[in-house]
PDB file of C-alpha atoms in Angstrom:
ATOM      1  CA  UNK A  29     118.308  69.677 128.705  1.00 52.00           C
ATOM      2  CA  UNK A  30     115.843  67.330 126.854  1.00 59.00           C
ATOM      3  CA  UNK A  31     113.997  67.979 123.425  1.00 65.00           C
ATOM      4  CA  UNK A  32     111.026  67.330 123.153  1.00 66.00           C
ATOM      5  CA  UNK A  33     110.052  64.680 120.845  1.00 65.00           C
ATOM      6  CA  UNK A  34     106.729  63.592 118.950  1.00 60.00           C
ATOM      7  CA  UNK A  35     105.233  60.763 119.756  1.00 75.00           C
ATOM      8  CA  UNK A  36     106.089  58.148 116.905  1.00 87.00           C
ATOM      9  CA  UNK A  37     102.550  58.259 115.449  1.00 88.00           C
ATOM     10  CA  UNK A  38     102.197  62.093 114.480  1.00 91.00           C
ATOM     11  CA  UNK A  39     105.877  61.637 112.959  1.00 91.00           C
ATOM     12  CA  UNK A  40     104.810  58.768 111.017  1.00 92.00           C
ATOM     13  CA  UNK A  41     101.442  60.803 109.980  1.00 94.00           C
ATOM     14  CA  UNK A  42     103.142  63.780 109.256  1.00 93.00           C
ATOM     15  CA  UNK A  43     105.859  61.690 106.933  1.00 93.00           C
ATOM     16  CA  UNK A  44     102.710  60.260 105.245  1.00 94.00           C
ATOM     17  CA  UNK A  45     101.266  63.532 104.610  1.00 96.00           C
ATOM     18  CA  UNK A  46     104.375  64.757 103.156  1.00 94.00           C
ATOM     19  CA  UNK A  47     105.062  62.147 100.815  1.00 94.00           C
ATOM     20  CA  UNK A  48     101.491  62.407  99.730  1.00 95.00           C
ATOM     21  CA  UNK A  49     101.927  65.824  99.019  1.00 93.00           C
ATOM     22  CA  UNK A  50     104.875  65.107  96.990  1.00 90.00           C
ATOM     23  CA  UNK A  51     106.955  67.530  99.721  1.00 91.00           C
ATOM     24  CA  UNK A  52     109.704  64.463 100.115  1.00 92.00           C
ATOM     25  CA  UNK A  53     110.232  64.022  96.541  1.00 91.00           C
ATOM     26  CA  UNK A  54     110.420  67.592  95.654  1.00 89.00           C
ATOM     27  CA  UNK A  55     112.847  68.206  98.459  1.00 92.00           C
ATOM     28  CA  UNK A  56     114.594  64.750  97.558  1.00 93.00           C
ATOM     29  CA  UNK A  57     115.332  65.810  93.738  1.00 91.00           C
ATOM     30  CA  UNK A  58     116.356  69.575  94.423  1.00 92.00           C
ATOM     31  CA  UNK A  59     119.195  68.099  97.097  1.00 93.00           C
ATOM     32  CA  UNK A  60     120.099  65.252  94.649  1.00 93.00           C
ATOM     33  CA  UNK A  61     120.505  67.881  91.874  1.00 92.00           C
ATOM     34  CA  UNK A  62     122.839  69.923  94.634  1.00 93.00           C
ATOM     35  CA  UNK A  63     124.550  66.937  95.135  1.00 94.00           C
ATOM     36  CA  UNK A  64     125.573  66.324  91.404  1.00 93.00           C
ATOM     37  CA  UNK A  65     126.544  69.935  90.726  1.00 93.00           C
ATOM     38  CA  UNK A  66     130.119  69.635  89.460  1.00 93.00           C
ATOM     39  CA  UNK A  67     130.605  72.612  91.209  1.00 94.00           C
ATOM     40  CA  UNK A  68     128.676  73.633  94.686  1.00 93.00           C
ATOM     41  CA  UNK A  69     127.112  76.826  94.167  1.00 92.00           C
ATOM     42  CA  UNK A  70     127.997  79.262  97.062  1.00 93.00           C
ATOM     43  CA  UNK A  71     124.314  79.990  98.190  1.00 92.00           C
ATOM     44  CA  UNK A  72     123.068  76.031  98.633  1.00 92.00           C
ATOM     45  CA  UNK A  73     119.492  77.668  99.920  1.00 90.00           C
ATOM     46  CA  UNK A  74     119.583  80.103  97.201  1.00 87.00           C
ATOM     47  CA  UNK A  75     120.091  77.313  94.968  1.00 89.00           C
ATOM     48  CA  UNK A  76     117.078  74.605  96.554  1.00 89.00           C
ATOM     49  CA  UNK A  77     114.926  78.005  96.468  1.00 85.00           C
ATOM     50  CA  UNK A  78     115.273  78.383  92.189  1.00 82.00           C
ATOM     51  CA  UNK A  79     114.982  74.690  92.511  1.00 84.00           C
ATOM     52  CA  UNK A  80     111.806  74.298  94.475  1.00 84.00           C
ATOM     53  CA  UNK A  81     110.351  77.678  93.025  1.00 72.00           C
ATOM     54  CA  UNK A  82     108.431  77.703  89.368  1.00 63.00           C
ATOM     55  CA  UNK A  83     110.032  75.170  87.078  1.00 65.00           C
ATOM     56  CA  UNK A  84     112.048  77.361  84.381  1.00 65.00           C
ATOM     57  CA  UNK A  85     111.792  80.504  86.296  1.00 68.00           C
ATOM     58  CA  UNK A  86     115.047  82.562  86.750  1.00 71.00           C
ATOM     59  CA  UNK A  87     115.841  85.099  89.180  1.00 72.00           C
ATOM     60  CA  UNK A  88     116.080  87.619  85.988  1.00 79.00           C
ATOM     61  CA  UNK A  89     112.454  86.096  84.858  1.00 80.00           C
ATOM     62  CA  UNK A  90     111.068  86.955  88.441  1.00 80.00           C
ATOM     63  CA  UNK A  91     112.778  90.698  88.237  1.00 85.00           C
ATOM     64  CA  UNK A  92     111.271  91.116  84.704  1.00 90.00           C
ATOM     65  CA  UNK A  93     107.621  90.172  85.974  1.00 90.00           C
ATOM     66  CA  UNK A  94     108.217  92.183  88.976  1.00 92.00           C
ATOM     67  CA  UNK A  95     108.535  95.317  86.995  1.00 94.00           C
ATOM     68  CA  UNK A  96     105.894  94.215  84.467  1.00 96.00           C
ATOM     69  CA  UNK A  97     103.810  94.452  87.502  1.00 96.00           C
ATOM     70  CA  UNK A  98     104.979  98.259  88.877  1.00 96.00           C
ATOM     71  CA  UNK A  99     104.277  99.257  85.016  1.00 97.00           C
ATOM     72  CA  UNK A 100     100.848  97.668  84.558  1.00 97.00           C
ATOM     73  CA  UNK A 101      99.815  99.125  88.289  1.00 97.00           C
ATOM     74  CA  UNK A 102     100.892 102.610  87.351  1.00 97.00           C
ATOM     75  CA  UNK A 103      98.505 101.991  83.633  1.00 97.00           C
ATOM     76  CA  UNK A 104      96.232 101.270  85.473  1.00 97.00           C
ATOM     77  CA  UNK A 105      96.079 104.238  87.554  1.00 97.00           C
ATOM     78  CA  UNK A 106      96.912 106.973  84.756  1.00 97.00           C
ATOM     79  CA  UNK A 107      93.936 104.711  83.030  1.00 97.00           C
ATOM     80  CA  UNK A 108      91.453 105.071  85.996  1.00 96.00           C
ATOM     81  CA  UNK A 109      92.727 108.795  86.354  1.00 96.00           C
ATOM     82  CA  UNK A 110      91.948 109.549  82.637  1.00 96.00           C
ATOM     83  CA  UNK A 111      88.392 107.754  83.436  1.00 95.00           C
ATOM     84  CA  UNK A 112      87.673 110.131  86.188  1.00 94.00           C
ATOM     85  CA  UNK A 113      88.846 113.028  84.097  1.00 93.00           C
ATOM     86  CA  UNK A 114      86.623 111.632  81.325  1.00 93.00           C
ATOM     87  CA  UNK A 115      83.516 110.932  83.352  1.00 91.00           C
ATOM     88  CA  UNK A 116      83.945 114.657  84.897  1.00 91.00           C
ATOM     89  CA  UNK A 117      83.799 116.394  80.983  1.00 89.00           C
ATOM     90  CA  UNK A 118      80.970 114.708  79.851  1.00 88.00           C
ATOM     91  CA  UNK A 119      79.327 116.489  82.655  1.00 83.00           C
ATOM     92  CA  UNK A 120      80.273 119.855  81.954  1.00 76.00           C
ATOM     93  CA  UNK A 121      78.648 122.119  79.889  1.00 71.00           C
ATOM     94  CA  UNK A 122      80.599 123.014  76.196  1.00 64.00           C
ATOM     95  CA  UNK A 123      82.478 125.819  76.245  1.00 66.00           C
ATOM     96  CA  UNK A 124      81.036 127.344  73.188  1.00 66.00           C
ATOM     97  CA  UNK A 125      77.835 127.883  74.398  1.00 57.00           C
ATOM     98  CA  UNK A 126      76.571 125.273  72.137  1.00 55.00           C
ATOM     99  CA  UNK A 127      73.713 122.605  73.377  1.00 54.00           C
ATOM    100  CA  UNK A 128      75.296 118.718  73.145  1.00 52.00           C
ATOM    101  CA  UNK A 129      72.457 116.410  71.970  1.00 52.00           C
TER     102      UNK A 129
END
């Protein structure tokens, strides 16, 4: 069975764009720094991901600004809950009796 193959220009366009892009030297210093581990780590893609990912960011820094996101979401709605609650007594009329000016 045959595979089809891209006609040598769109290769050579697509390499272009890649380089320009920095994709190839990205991808180039990630497999070098594989390649110089003492020893291999036992995920390689796990490894090229952290590599290609954030510079500095750990999997422990992702987890930690994962959950810094589930608390600030659930702020936000006790916040917008506590506005509605808010908003809903300042219509209301005092219990007393007693005019608000």
């Amino acid at each position: 069975m045959s595979h089809y193959k891209a006609p040598d220009h769109k290769r050579e366009q697509f390499r272009r764009y890649l380089e320009k892009a920095g994709v190839v030297d990205s991808l180039t210093s990630v497999l070098v720094a594989l390649y110089e581990q003492p020893e291999k780590p036992t995920n390689a893609l796990e490894f090229v991901k952290q590599h290609l990912g954030t510079p500095g960011l750990t999997a422990a820094d992702t987890e930690a600004l994962q959950q810094e996101v589930v608390d600030l979401r659930q702020r936000c709605a006790r916040l917008e809950e506590e506005n509605v609650d808010l908003k809903a007594r300042r219509h209301e009329p005092p219990e007393d009796g007693a005019v608000v000016e």
